[in-house]
PDB file of C-alpha atoms and ligand atoms in Angstrom:
ATOM      1  CA  MET U  14       0.152   0.045  -0.627  1.00 30.00           C
ATOM      2  CA  ASP U  15       1.763   3.636  -0.915  1.00 29.00           C
ATOM      3  CA  ASP U  16       0.869   6.405   0.707  1.00 30.00           C
ATOM      4  CA  THR U  17      -1.676   7.797  -0.332  1.00 28.00           C
ATOM      5  CA  THR U  18      -4.097   5.059  -1.266  1.00 24.00           C
ATOM      6  CA  LEU U  19      -6.110   3.434   2.560  1.00 24.00           C
ATOM      7  CA  ARG U  20      -7.288  -0.536   1.741  1.00 27.00           C
ATOM      8  CA  LEU U  21     -10.737  -0.111   4.318  1.00 22.00           C
ATOM      9  CA  ARG U  22     -12.723  -2.686   4.988  1.00 26.00           C
ATOM     10  CA  SER U  23     -14.111  -3.851   1.725  1.00 27.00           C
ATOM     11  CA  HIS U  24     -10.259  -4.045   0.418  1.00 26.00           C
ATOM     12  CA  LYS U  25     -11.016  -1.479  -1.664  1.00 27.00           C
ATOM     13  CA  ARG U  26      -8.930   1.580  -2.771  1.00 29.00           C
ATOM     14  CA  VAL U  27      -9.939   5.360  -2.087  1.00 34.00           C
ATOM     15  CA  SER U  28      -7.701   8.175  -2.545  1.00 41.00           C
ATOM     16  CA  GLU U  29      -7.129   9.366   0.991  1.00 44.00           C
ATOM     17  CA  SER U  30      -8.300  12.775   2.666  1.00 47.00           C
ATOM     18  CA  PRO U  31      -6.557  15.008   4.767  1.00 48.00           C
ATOM     19  CA  VAL U  32      -8.940  14.278   7.415  1.00 49.00           C
ATOM     20  CA  GLN U  33      -8.226  10.528   6.826  1.00 49.00           C
ATOM     21  CA  ALA U  34      -4.268  11.153   7.680  1.00 50.00           C
ATOM     22  CA  ASN U  35      -4.822  13.130  11.152  1.00 52.00           C
ATOM     23  CA  LEU U  36      -7.148  10.173  12.227  1.00 51.00           C
ATOM     24  CA  ARG U  37      -4.621   7.712  10.925  1.00 47.00           C
ATOM     25  CA  ARG U  38      -1.720  10.051  13.705  1.00 52.00           C
ATOM     26  CA  SER U  39      -3.948  10.589  16.392  1.00 56.00           C
ATOM     27  CA  ASP U  40      -0.989   8.716  17.785  1.00 64.00           C
ATOM     28  CA  ASP U  41       1.522  11.935  17.283  1.00 86.00           C
ATOM     29  CA  ARG U  42      -1.187  14.436  18.227  1.00 94.00           C
ATOM     30  CA  PRO U  43      -3.234  14.339  21.816  1.00 97.00           C
ATOM     31  CA  TYR U  44      -6.025  12.848  21.869  1.00 97.00           C
ATOM     32  CA  VAL U  45      -9.229  14.685  20.976  1.00 97.00           C
ATOM     33  CA  ILE U  46     -12.890  13.709  22.939  1.00 98.00           C
ATOM     34  CA  ALA U  47     -15.611  16.729  21.766  1.00 98.00           C
ATOM     35  CA  GLN U  48     -18.492  16.863  23.089  1.00 97.00           C
ATOM     36  CA  LEU U  49     -22.433  18.848  21.894  1.00 95.00           C
ATOM     37  CA  GLY U  50     -25.489  18.279  24.270  1.00 95.00           C
ATOM     38  CA  GLN U  51     -28.712  18.797  21.013  1.00 96.00           C
ATOM     39  CA  SER U  52     -32.307  19.237  20.774  1.00 96.00           C
ATOM     40  CA  LEU U  53     -34.376  16.552  17.827  1.00 95.00           C
ATOM     41  CA  ASP U  54     -34.294  18.604  16.076  1.00 95.00           C
ATOM     42  CA  GLY U  55     -30.705  19.054  15.937  1.00 95.00           C
ATOM     43  CA  ARG U  56     -30.718  22.765  18.220  1.00 96.00           C
ATOM     44  CA  ILE U  57     -27.499  23.561  20.337  1.00 94.00           C
ATOM     45  CA  ALA U  58     -28.979  26.771  21.293  1.00 92.00           C
ATOM     46  CA  THR U  59     -31.917  28.499  20.559  1.00 92.00           C
ATOM     47  CA  THR U  60     -31.943  31.780  18.341  1.00 93.00           C
ATOM     48  CA  SER U  61     -31.304  34.021  21.385  1.00 91.00           C
ATOM     49  CA  GLY U  62     -28.444  31.820  21.809  1.00 87.00           C
ATOM     50  CA  ASP U  63     -30.055  30.156  24.803  1.00 88.00           C
ATOM     51  CA  SER U  64     -28.493  26.535  25.494  1.00 86.00           C
ATOM     52  CA  LYS U  65     -29.041  26.213  28.986  1.00 86.00           C
ATOM     53  CA  TYR U  66     -30.017  23.397  29.151  1.00 87.00           C
ATOM     54  CA  ILE U  67     -30.759  21.325  26.523  1.00 92.00           C
ATOM     55  CA  ASN U  68     -30.305  18.360  27.860  1.00 92.00           C
ATOM     56  CA  GLY U  69     -31.115  16.944  31.499  1.00 93.00           C
ATOM     57  CA  PRO U  70     -29.295  16.245  34.794  1.00 93.00           C
ATOM     58  CA  HIS U  71     -27.363  12.780  33.537  1.00 93.00           C
ATOM     59  CA  ALA U  72     -26.139  15.079  30.642  1.00 93.00           C
ATOM     60  CA  LEU U  73     -24.898  17.127  33.244  1.00 94.00           C
ATOM     61  CA  ASP U  74     -23.350  14.617  34.589  1.00 94.00           C
ATOM     62  CA  HIS U  75     -22.240  12.800  32.021  1.00 94.00           C
ATOM     63  CA  LEU U  76     -19.878  16.225  30.578  1.00 95.00           C
ATOM     64  CA  HIS U  77     -18.531  16.853  33.876  1.00 97.00           C
ATOM     65  CA  ALA U  78     -16.897  13.117  33.956  1.00 96.00           C
ATOM     66  CA  LEU U  79     -16.049  13.939  30.431  1.00 97.00           C
ATOM     67  CA  ARG U  80     -13.950  16.966  31.867  1.00 97.00           C
ATOM     68  CA  ALA U  81     -12.474  15.302  34.960  1.00 97.00           C
ATOM     69  CA  SER U  82     -10.884  11.828  32.482  1.00 97.00           C
ATOM     70  CA  VAL U  83      -8.940  14.587  30.890  1.00 98.00           C
ATOM     71  CA  ASP U  84      -5.846  17.803  31.038  1.00 98.00           C
ATOM     72  CA  ALA U  85      -8.103  20.211  29.760  1.00 98.00           C
ATOM     73  CA  VAL U  86     -10.807  21.188  28.030  1.00 98.00           C
ATOM     74  CA  VAL U  87     -11.639  24.506  25.027  1.00 98.00           C
ATOM     75  CA  VAL U  88     -13.909  25.748  24.209  1.00 98.00           C
ATOM     76  CA  GLY U  89     -13.955  29.334  22.293  1.00 97.00           C
ATOM     77  CA  VAL U  90     -14.387  32.915  22.952  1.00 97.00           C
ATOM     78  CA  GLY U  91     -17.957  32.484  21.595  1.00 95.00           C
ATOM     79  CA  THR U  92     -19.055  30.276  24.347  1.00 95.00           C
ATOM     80  CA  VAL U  93     -17.293  32.198  27.076  1.00 97.00           C
ATOM     81  CA  CYS U  94     -19.263  34.869  25.872  1.00 95.00           C
ATOM     82  CA  ALA U  95     -21.797  33.481  25.498  1.00 92.00           C
ATOM     83  CA  ASP U  96     -22.317  30.666  28.807  1.00 93.00           C
ATOM     84  CA  ASP U  97     -19.442  32.478  31.066  1.00 96.00           C
ATOM     85  CA  PRO U  98     -19.263  28.657  32.067  1.00 96.00           C
ATOM     86  CA  LEU U  99     -17.323  27.980  34.626  1.00 97.00           C
ATOM     87  CA  LEU U 100     -16.327  24.548  33.367  1.00 98.00           C
ATOM     88  CA  THR U 101     -14.732  22.849  36.060  1.00 98.00           C
ATOM     89  CA  VAL U 102     -15.825  18.750  38.048  1.00 97.00           C
ATOM     90  CA  ARG U 103     -18.012  19.657  40.260  1.00 96.00           C
ATOM     91  CA  ARG U 104     -20.824  16.702  40.381  1.00 95.00           C
ATOM     92  CA  ILE U 105     -18.787  14.533  40.830  1.00 94.00           C
ATOM     93  CA  ALA U 106     -16.274  13.272  42.369  1.00 94.00           C
ATOM     94  CA  GLY U 107     -12.536  14.672  40.104  1.00 95.00           C
ATOM     95  CA  VAL U 108     -10.084  16.373  39.882  1.00 96.00           C
ATOM     96  CA  SER U 109     -11.232  19.626  37.356  1.00 97.00           C
ATOM     97  CA  PRO U 110      -9.035  20.014  33.949  1.00 98.00           C
ATOM     98  CA  ALA U 111      -7.401  22.809  32.731  1.00 98.00           C
ATOM     99  CA  ARG U 112      -9.454  25.595  31.086  1.00 98.00           C
ATOM    100  CA  VAL U 113      -8.260  27.055  27.595  1.00 98.00           C
ATOM    101  CA  VAL U 114      -9.881  29.305  26.602  1.00 98.00           C
ATOM    102  CA  ILE U 115      -9.587  30.322  22.121  1.00 97.00           C
ATOM    103  CA  ASP U 116      -9.539  33.551  22.080  1.00 96.00           C
ATOM    104  CA  PRO U 117      -7.846  34.995  19.382  1.00 94.00           C
ATOM    105  CA  SER U 118      -8.853  38.670  19.152  1.00 93.00           C
ATOM    106  CA  GLY U 119      -8.735  39.016  23.121  1.00 94.00           C
ATOM    107  CA  ARG U 120     -12.060  39.953  23.130  1.00 95.00           C
ATOM    108  CA  VAL U 121     -13.005  36.896  26.547  1.00 96.00           C
ATOM    109  CA  ASP U 122     -14.059  39.762  29.357  1.00 96.00           C
ATOM    110  CA  PRO U 123     -11.356  39.154  31.795  1.00 96.00           C
ATOM    111  CA  LYS U 124     -13.739  39.165  34.319  1.00 97.00           C
ATOM    112  CA  ALA U 125     -15.706  35.663  33.107  1.00 98.00           C
ATOM    113  CA  ARG U 126     -15.729  32.707  35.409  1.00 98.00           C
ATOM    114  CA  CYS U 127     -13.435  30.266  34.456  1.00 98.00           C
ATOM    115  CA  PHE U 128     -10.584  32.528  34.915  1.00 98.00           C
ATOM    116  CA  ALA U 129     -10.607  32.341  38.588  1.00 97.00           C
ATOM    117  CA  GLU U 130      -8.256  31.631  40.218  1.00 97.00           C
ATOM    118  CA  ASP U 131      -8.540  27.871  42.100  1.00 96.00           C
ATOM    119  CA  GLY U 132      -5.576  26.606  42.074  1.00 97.00           C
ATOM    120  CA  ILE U 133      -5.711  24.716  38.630  1.00 98.00           C
ATOM    121  CA  ARG U 134      -4.715  25.899  34.541  1.00 98.00           C
ATOM    122  CA  ARG U 135      -6.235  28.083  32.897  1.00 98.00           C
ATOM    123  CA  LEU U 136      -4.936  29.105  29.473  1.00 98.00           C
ATOM    124  CA  VAL U 137      -6.314  31.309  26.711  1.00 97.00           C
ATOM    125  CA  LEU U 138      -5.095  31.613  22.787  1.00 97.00           C
ATOM    126  CA  ARG U 139      -4.479  34.572  21.777  1.00 95.00           C
ATOM    127  CA  ARG U 140      -2.758  36.536  18.609  1.00 91.00           C
ATOM    128  CA  MET U 141       0.114  38.076  19.338  1.00 83.00           C
ATOM    129  CA  ALA U 142      -0.534  42.142  21.257  1.00 76.00           C
ATOM    130  CA  ALA U 143      -4.712  40.869  20.910  1.00 74.00           C
ATOM    131  CA  GLY U 144      -7.197  41.848  23.899  1.00 82.00           C
ATOM    132  CA  ALA U 145      -7.209  42.732  27.432  1.00 86.00           C
ATOM    133  CA  PRO U 146      -5.559  42.422  30.653  1.00 92.00           C
ATOM    134  CA  LEU U 147      -5.931  39.044  31.702  1.00 95.00           C
ATOM    135  CA  PRO U 148      -6.769  37.548  35.790  1.00 96.00           C
ATOM    136  CA  THR U 149      -2.658  36.967  37.303  1.00 95.00           C
ATOM    137  CA  GLY U 150      -1.820  33.772  37.013  1.00 97.00           C
ATOM    138  CA  VAL U 151      -3.680  32.914  33.310  1.00 97.00           C
ATOM    139  CA  GLU U 152      -1.025  31.317  30.367  1.00 97.00           C
ATOM    140  CA  VAL U 153      -1.323  33.835  27.687  1.00 96.00           C
ATOM    141  CA  VAL U 154      -0.954  31.466  25.152  1.00 95.00           C
ATOM    142  CA  PRO U 155       0.641  34.000  21.730  1.00 92.00           C
ATOM    143  CA  MET U 156      -0.549  32.526  18.214  1.00 91.00           C
ATOM    144  CA  ALA U 157       1.946  34.295  15.804  1.00 85.00           C
ATOM    145  CA  ASP U 158       0.879  33.146  12.012  1.00 75.00           C
ATOM    146  CA  PRO U 159      -1.813  33.824  10.660  1.00 72.00           C
ATOM    147  CA  SER U 160      -2.951  29.548  10.444  1.00 78.00           C
ATOM    148  CA  ALA U 161      -2.564  29.340  13.993  1.00 84.00           C
ATOM    149  CA  PHE U 162      -6.126  28.586  14.323  1.00 92.00           C
ATOM    150  CA  GLU U 163      -6.295  25.761  12.399  1.00 94.00           C
ATOM    151  CA  PRO U 164      -6.690  22.537  15.034  1.00 95.00           C
ATOM    152  CA  SER U 165      -3.623  21.711  14.140  1.00 94.00           C
ATOM    153  CA  SER U 166      -2.112  24.495  15.420  1.00 94.00           C
ATOM    154  CA  ILE U 167      -4.265  24.890  18.255  1.00 96.00           C
ATOM    155  CA  LEU U 168      -3.415  21.224  20.088  1.00 97.00           C
ATOM    156  CA  GLU U 169       0.320  21.669  18.978  1.00 95.00           C
ATOM    157  CA  ALA U 170       0.990  24.457  21.496  1.00 95.00           C
ATOM    158  CA  LEU U 171      -1.017  22.670  23.900  1.00 97.00           C
ATOM    159  CA  LYS U 172       1.263  19.639  23.449  1.00 97.00           C
ATOM    160  CA  GLN U 173       4.380  21.750  24.270  1.00 96.00           C
ATOM    161  CA  ARG U 174       2.067  22.780  27.136  1.00 97.00           C
ATOM    162  CA  GLY U 175       1.697  18.852  29.113  1.00 97.00           C
ATOM    163  CA  LEU U 176      -1.944  18.290  27.842  1.00 97.00           C
ATOM    164  CA  SER U 177      -2.532  15.447  26.264  1.00 96.00           C
ATOM    165  CA  ARG U 178      -6.028  14.458  26.304  1.00 97.00           C
ATOM    166  CA  ILE U 179      -9.084  17.207  25.291  1.00 98.00           C
ATOM    167  CA  LEU U 180     -12.219  17.438  25.958  1.00 98.00           C
ATOM    168  CA  VAL U 181     -13.351  20.068  23.112  1.00 98.00           C
ATOM    169  CA  GLU U 182     -16.785  21.103  24.711  1.00 96.00           C
ATOM    170  CA  GLY U 183     -18.045  23.906  22.469  1.00 86.00           C
ATOM    171  CA  GLY U 184     -19.601  25.694  21.008  1.00 92.00           C
ATOM    172  CA  PRO U 185     -20.806  24.690  17.085  1.00 95.00           C
ATOM    173  CA  THR U 186     -17.820  26.381  15.819  1.00 96.00           C
ATOM    174  CA  THR U 187     -14.838  25.232  17.684  1.00 97.00           C
ATOM    175  CA  LEU U 188     -16.179  21.734  17.426  1.00 96.00           C
ATOM    176  CA  SER U 189     -16.913  21.379  14.354  1.00 96.00           C
ATOM    177  CA  ALA U 190     -13.020  22.934  12.906  1.00 96.00           C
ATOM    178  CA  PHE U 191     -11.368  19.922  14.357  1.00 97.00           C
ATOM    179  CA  LEU U 192     -14.104  17.637  13.245  1.00 95.00           C
ATOM    180  CA  GLU U 193     -13.426  19.177  10.504  1.00 94.00           C
ATOM    181  CA  ALA U 194      -9.981  18.853  10.662  1.00 94.00           C
ATOM    182  CA  GLY U 195     -10.613  15.521  11.607  1.00 93.00           C
ATOM    183  CA  LEU U 196      -8.449  16.013  14.486  1.00 96.00           C
ATOM    184  CA  VAL U 197     -11.540  15.061  17.042  1.00 96.00           C
ATOM    185  CA  ASP U 198     -11.098  10.982  18.109  1.00 96.00           C
ATOM    186  CA  GLU U 199     -14.325  10.173  19.500  1.00 97.00           C
ATOM    187  CA  LEU U 200     -17.662  11.959  19.626  1.00 97.00           C
ATOM    188  CA  HIS U 201     -19.711  12.664  22.465  1.00 97.00           C
ATOM    189  CA  VAL U 202     -23.341  13.820  21.106  1.00 97.00           C
ATOM    190  CA  PHE U 203     -25.898  13.934  23.712  1.00 96.00           C
ATOM    191  CA  VAL U 204     -30.188  14.750  22.091  1.00 97.00           C
ATOM    192  CA  SER U 205     -32.786  15.422  24.023  1.00 96.00           C
ATOM    193  CA  PRO U 206     -36.954  14.844  23.600  1.00 95.00           C
ATOM    194  CA  VAL U 207     -36.841  19.141  22.998  1.00 95.00           C
ATOM    195  CA  ILE U 208     -37.526  20.837  19.697  1.00 96.00           C
ATOM    196  CA  LEU U 209     -36.628  24.068  19.594  1.00 96.00           C
ATOM    197  CA  GLY U 210     -37.797  24.729  16.250  1.00 95.00           C
ATOM    198  CA  ALA U 211     -34.533  27.041  15.141  1.00 96.00           C
ATOM    199  CA  GLY U 212     -31.533  28.309  16.582  1.00 95.00           C
ATOM    200  CA  ARG U 213     -27.466  27.261  16.304  1.00 92.00           C
ATOM    201  CA  ILE U 214     -26.511  23.981  14.657  1.00 94.00           C
ATOM    202  CA  GLY U 215     -24.172  22.215  16.767  1.00 91.00           C
ATOM    203  CA  LEU U 216     -22.171  20.278  14.127  1.00 92.00           C
ATOM    204  CA  SER U 217     -20.856  21.339  11.171  1.00 91.00           C
ATOM    205  CA  ARG U 218     -19.186  20.431   7.977  1.00 89.00           C
ATOM    206  CA  LYS U 219     -18.090  20.367   4.918  1.00 89.00           C
ATOM    207  CA  ALA U 220     -21.193  19.582   2.281  1.00 90.00           C
ATOM    208  CA  CYS U 221     -21.175  16.265   1.012  1.00 90.00           C
ATOM    209  CA  ASP U 222     -22.989  15.160  -2.922  1.00 93.00           C
ATOM    210  CA  THR U 223     -23.893  11.404  -1.392  1.00 93.00           C
ATOM    211  CA  LEU U 224     -24.503   9.502   1.569  1.00 92.00           C
ATOM    212  CA  ALA U 225     -22.181   6.854   0.732  1.00 90.00           C
ATOM    213  CA  GLN U 226     -19.594  10.279   2.268  1.00 89.00           C
ATOM    214  CA  ALA U 227     -20.679  10.902   5.208  1.00 90.00           C
ATOM    215  CA  LEU U 228     -19.249  10.528   8.261  1.00 89.00           C
ATOM    216  CA  ARG U 229     -19.977   7.217   9.851  1.00 90.00           C
ATOM    217  CA  PRO U 230     -18.360   6.697  12.656  1.00 92.00           C
ATOM    218  CA  LYS U 231     -19.338   3.502  14.631  1.00 93.00           C
ATOM    219  CA  ALA U 232     -21.554   4.355  18.319  1.00 95.00           C
ATOM    220  CA  GLN U 233     -22.257   2.658  20.963  1.00 95.00           C
ATOM    221  CA  VAL U 234     -26.102   4.384  21.694  1.00 97.00           C
ATOM    222  CA  HIS U 235     -27.236   5.324  26.338  1.00 96.00           C
ATOM    223  CA  VAL U 236     -30.224   5.521  26.703  1.00 95.00           C
ATOM    224  CA  PHE U 237     -31.399   7.816  30.207  1.00 93.00           C
ATOM    225  CA  ALA U 238     -34.069   7.900  32.784  1.00 91.00           C
ATOM    226  CA  ASP U 239     -35.138  10.760  31.511  1.00 90.00           C
ATOM    227  CA  GLY U 240     -35.233  10.381  28.406  1.00 92.00           C
ATOM    228  CA  ASP U 241     -31.962  12.161  26.905  1.00 96.00           C
ATOM    229  CA  VAL U 242     -29.655   9.359  23.928  1.00 97.00           C
ATOM    230  CA  LEU U 243     -25.584   9.370  23.889  1.00 97.00           C
ATOM    231  CA  PHE U 244     -23.948   8.087  21.129  1.00 97.00           C
ATOM    232  CA  ARG U 245     -20.561   8.130  22.102  1.00 97.00           C
ATOM    233  CA  CYS U 246     -19.673   7.896  18.288  1.00 96.00           C
ATOM    234  CA  ASP U 247     -15.122   6.615  17.724  1.00 95.00           C
ATOM    235  CA  LEU U 248     -14.186   9.076  14.692  1.00 92.00           C
ATOM    236  CA  LYS U 249     -11.419   6.470  15.249  1.00 83.00           C
ATOM    237  CA  ASP U 250     -13.344   4.087  13.005  1.00 62.00           C
ATOM    238  CA  SER U 251     -15.342   6.126  10.980  1.00 56.00           C
ATOM    239  CA  VAL U 252     -13.840   5.518   7.337  1.00 47.00           C
ATOM    240  CA  ARG U 253     -16.421   3.375   5.602  1.00 41.00           C
ATOM    241  CA  GLU U 254     -16.275   2.156   2.927  1.00 38.00           C
ATOM    242  CA  GLU U 255     -18.444   3.494   0.127  1.00 37.00           C
ATOM    243  CA  GLY U 256     -22.036   1.069  -0.389  1.00 38.00           C
ATOM    244  CA  SER U 257     -21.226   0.528   3.795  1.00 43.00           C
ATOM    245  CA  ARG U 258     -25.360   1.355   3.897  1.00 42.00           C
ATOM    246  CA  ASP U 259     -25.873  -1.792   3.069  1.00 42.00           C
ATOM    247  CA  GLN U 260     -24.198  -3.116   5.706  1.00 42.00           C
ATOM    248  CA  PRO U 261     -25.354  -0.076   8.639  1.00 44.00           C
ATOM    249  CA  LEU U 262     -23.029  -0.868  11.706  1.00 45.00           C
ATOM    250  CA  PRO U 263     -24.497  -1.757  14.938  1.00 47.00           C
ATOM    251  CA  PRO U 264     -24.091   0.512  17.595  1.00 50.00           C
ATOM    252  CA  GLU U 265     -24.549  -1.341  20.996  1.00 51.00           C
ATOM    253  CA  VAL U 266     -27.375  -0.113  23.166  1.00 52.00           C
ATOM    254  CA  ARG U 267     -25.560  -0.315  26.738  1.00 50.00           C
ATOM    255  CA  ASN U 268     -28.625  -0.757  30.156  1.00 48.00           C
ATOM    256  CA  PRO U 269     -29.855   2.093  30.470  1.00 48.00           C
ATOM    257  CA  ASP U 270     -29.589   1.571  34.611  1.00 49.00           C
ATOM    258  CA  GLU U 271     -25.714   1.336  33.580  1.00 51.00           C
ATOM    259  CA  HIS U 272     -24.096   4.696  33.249  1.00 51.00           C
ATOM    260  CA  PRO U 273     -21.307   3.924  30.551  1.00 50.00           C
ATOM    261  CA  LEU U 274     -18.410   6.490  31.655  1.00 54.00           C
ATOM    262  CA  GLN U 275     -15.900   5.891  33.946  1.00 48.00           C
ATOM    263  CA  PRO U 276     -13.715   8.421  34.470  1.00 43.00           C
ATOM    264  CA  ARG U 277     -10.891   6.205  35.315  1.00 39.00           C
ATOM    265  CA  ALA U 278     -12.252   3.632  32.412  1.00 42.00           C
ATOM    266  CA  LEU U 279     -12.148   6.689  30.061  1.00 45.00           C
ATOM    267  CA  ARG U 280      -8.852   7.770  31.110  1.00 45.00           C
ATOM    268  CA  ALA U 281      -7.433   3.911  30.183  1.00 43.00           C
ATOM    269  CA  ALA U 282      -9.248   3.635  26.646  1.00 40.00           C
ATOM    270  CA  GLY U 283      -7.363   6.857  24.972  1.00 36.00           C
TER     271      GLY U 283
HETATM  272  N1  LIG H 668     -25.403  23.329  23.618  1.00 69.75           N
HETATM  273  C1  LIG H 668     -24.089  22.709  23.814  1.00 69.75           C
HETATM  274  O1  LIG H 668     -23.289  21.129  23.520  1.00 69.75           O
HETATM  275  C2  LIG H 668     -23.198  23.841  23.605  1.00 69.75           C
HETATM  276  C3  LIG H 668     -22.221  23.887  23.854  1.00 69.75           C
HETATM  277  C4  LIG H 668     -20.967  25.536  24.128  1.00 69.75           C
HETATM  278  C5  LIG H 668     -21.656  26.388  23.486  1.00 69.75           C
HETATM  279  N2  LIG H 668     -23.201  26.505  23.240  1.00 69.75           N
HETATM  280  C6  LIG H 668     -23.785  27.504  23.092  1.00 69.75           C
HETATM  281  O2  LIG H 668     -22.645  27.927  21.708  1.00 69.75           O
HETATM  282  C7  LIG H 668     -22.473  29.064  20.857  1.00 69.75           C
HETATM  283  C8  LIG H 668     -21.800  30.001  21.052  1.00 69.75           C
HETATM  284  O3  LIG H 668     -21.266  29.101  19.738  1.00 69.75           O
HETATM  285  P1  LIG H 668     -20.272  30.185  18.929  1.00 69.75           P
HETATM  286  O4  LIG H 668     -19.780  28.843  17.461  1.00 69.75           O
HETATM  287  O5  LIG H 668     -19.303  31.359  19.478  1.00 69.75           O
HETATM  288  O6  LIG H 668     -18.931  29.160  19.711  1.00 69.75           O
HETATM  289  P2  LIG H 668     -17.281  29.133  20.204  1.00 69.75           P
HETATM  290  O7  LIG H 668     -16.307  27.526  19.009  1.00 69.75           O
HETATM  291  O8  LIG H 668     -17.617  28.291  21.652  1.00 69.75           O
HETATM  292  O9  LIG H 668     -17.444  30.311  19.391  1.00 69.75           O
HETATM  293  C9  LIG H 668     -16.422  31.541  18.647  1.00 69.75           C
HETATM  294  C10 LIG H 668     -15.385  31.788  17.960  1.00 69.75           C
HETATM  295  O10 LIG H 668     -14.331  31.387  19.058  1.00 69.75           O
HETATM  296  C11 LIG H 668     -12.423  31.656  17.688  1.00 69.75           C
HETATM  297  N3  LIG H 668     -12.416  30.214  17.732  1.00 69.75           N
HETATM  298  C12 LIG H 668     -13.183  29.062  17.916  1.00 69.75           C
HETATM  299  N4  LIG H 668     -11.967  28.522  17.672  1.00 69.75           N
HETATM  300  C13 LIG H 668     -11.635  28.261  16.594  1.00 69.75           C
HETATM  301  C14 LIG H 668      -9.889  28.144  15.769  1.00 69.75           C
HETATM  302  N5  LIG H 668      -9.799  27.175  15.044  1.00 69.75           N
HETATM  303  N6  LIG H 668      -9.946  29.848  14.523  1.00 69.75           N
HETATM  304  C15 LIG H 668      -9.871  30.771  15.293  1.00 69.75           C
HETATM  305  N7  LIG H 668     -11.399  30.943  15.669  1.00 69.75           N
HETATM  306  C16 LIG H 668     -11.305  30.092  16.917  1.00 69.75           C
HETATM  307  C17 LIG H 668     -13.699  32.428  17.156  1.00 69.75           C
HETATM  308  O11 LIG H 668     -13.763  34.034  18.026  1.00 69.75           O
HETATM  309  P3  LIG H 668     -13.194  35.073  17.247  1.00 69.75           P
HETATM  310  O12 LIG H 668     -14.589  35.126  16.583  1.00 69.75           O
HETATM  311  O13 LIG H 668     -12.836  35.929  17.861  1.00 69.75           O
HETATM  312  O14 LIG H 668     -11.972  34.801  15.759  1.00 69.75           O
HETATM  313  C18 LIG H 668     -15.045  32.014  16.421  1.00 69.75           C
HETATM  314  O15 LIG H 668     -15.706  32.641  16.127  1.00 69.75           O
HETATM  315  C19 LIG H 668     -23.490  29.834  22.427  1.00 69.75           C
HETATM  316  O16 LIG H 668     -25.686  30.402  22.204  1.00 69.75           O
HETATM  317  C20 LIG H 668     -23.521  28.934  23.009  1.00 69.75           C
HETATM  318  O17 LIG H 668     -24.078  28.513  24.090  1.00 69.75           O
HETATM  319  C21 LIG H 668     -23.484  25.978  23.538  1.00 69.75           C
END
């Protein structure tokens, strides 16, 4: 097999896209988990930006378990401006990860709650000299050239600072950029039985012409007592051959009484 082809399960050869190449390089970069909570109609917030809370308490417990399983939680500045999240582990026993805000133009409010001093590392990725001074102890990571905010460069900057398990917690702009770049290893999507009718879509990527080109990750499905459904998708295994719609991967449905995530188990899995 040469470098530009990838042998898939059907023994067909297809060109390897940059997305597939990035997925194959996951040993060299931080392990990336992405999470999203959305409505039945795929919205992550109302048209006014209200997103607290689309999902129920089980989804919040799961989110906190995910936080406890990583070295750093990453959000875009849009999420900090809209939600002012704490980004700590509070709902379960566990250690809070470092908090990272991607803020190219320095528009984040220095009084944002995620910058509160609590002994946990706080980092802000910015263009050189952008924005107001940040509270003492917040590490400013200056990103130099125009391509510095590509997800691969962001991961490299985090790796250089000792952060090797990352949770991309949103919002849609940040998460979609990582997905499109092929830099998400695991995607956790909570779907709640609520219909918003309009509002932000959570996940987007380059349009595909045919369903055969769609990402079809292997998924574990977990149904919670409050009606929320978790799709835990393994994107490392999402490269599917043409015609794969005829042989869908059966989702693994777990017992609703058994929580699928134990922080330690997750850590070991990565
Ligand atoms: N339901 C959920 O799970 C969930 C989770 C999180 C957020 N949300 C909702 O999402 C909405 C916010 O959405 P959003 O898309 O604005 O949020 P976002 O992804 O948190 O922030 C986007 C901004 O972050 C910066 N950024 C992030 N990644 C970048 C990259 N790779 N390159 C360059 N800049 C990058 C850019 O800032 P500049 O524009 O300043 O360059 C960009 O406009 C809010 O309504 C929030 O409530 C929902």
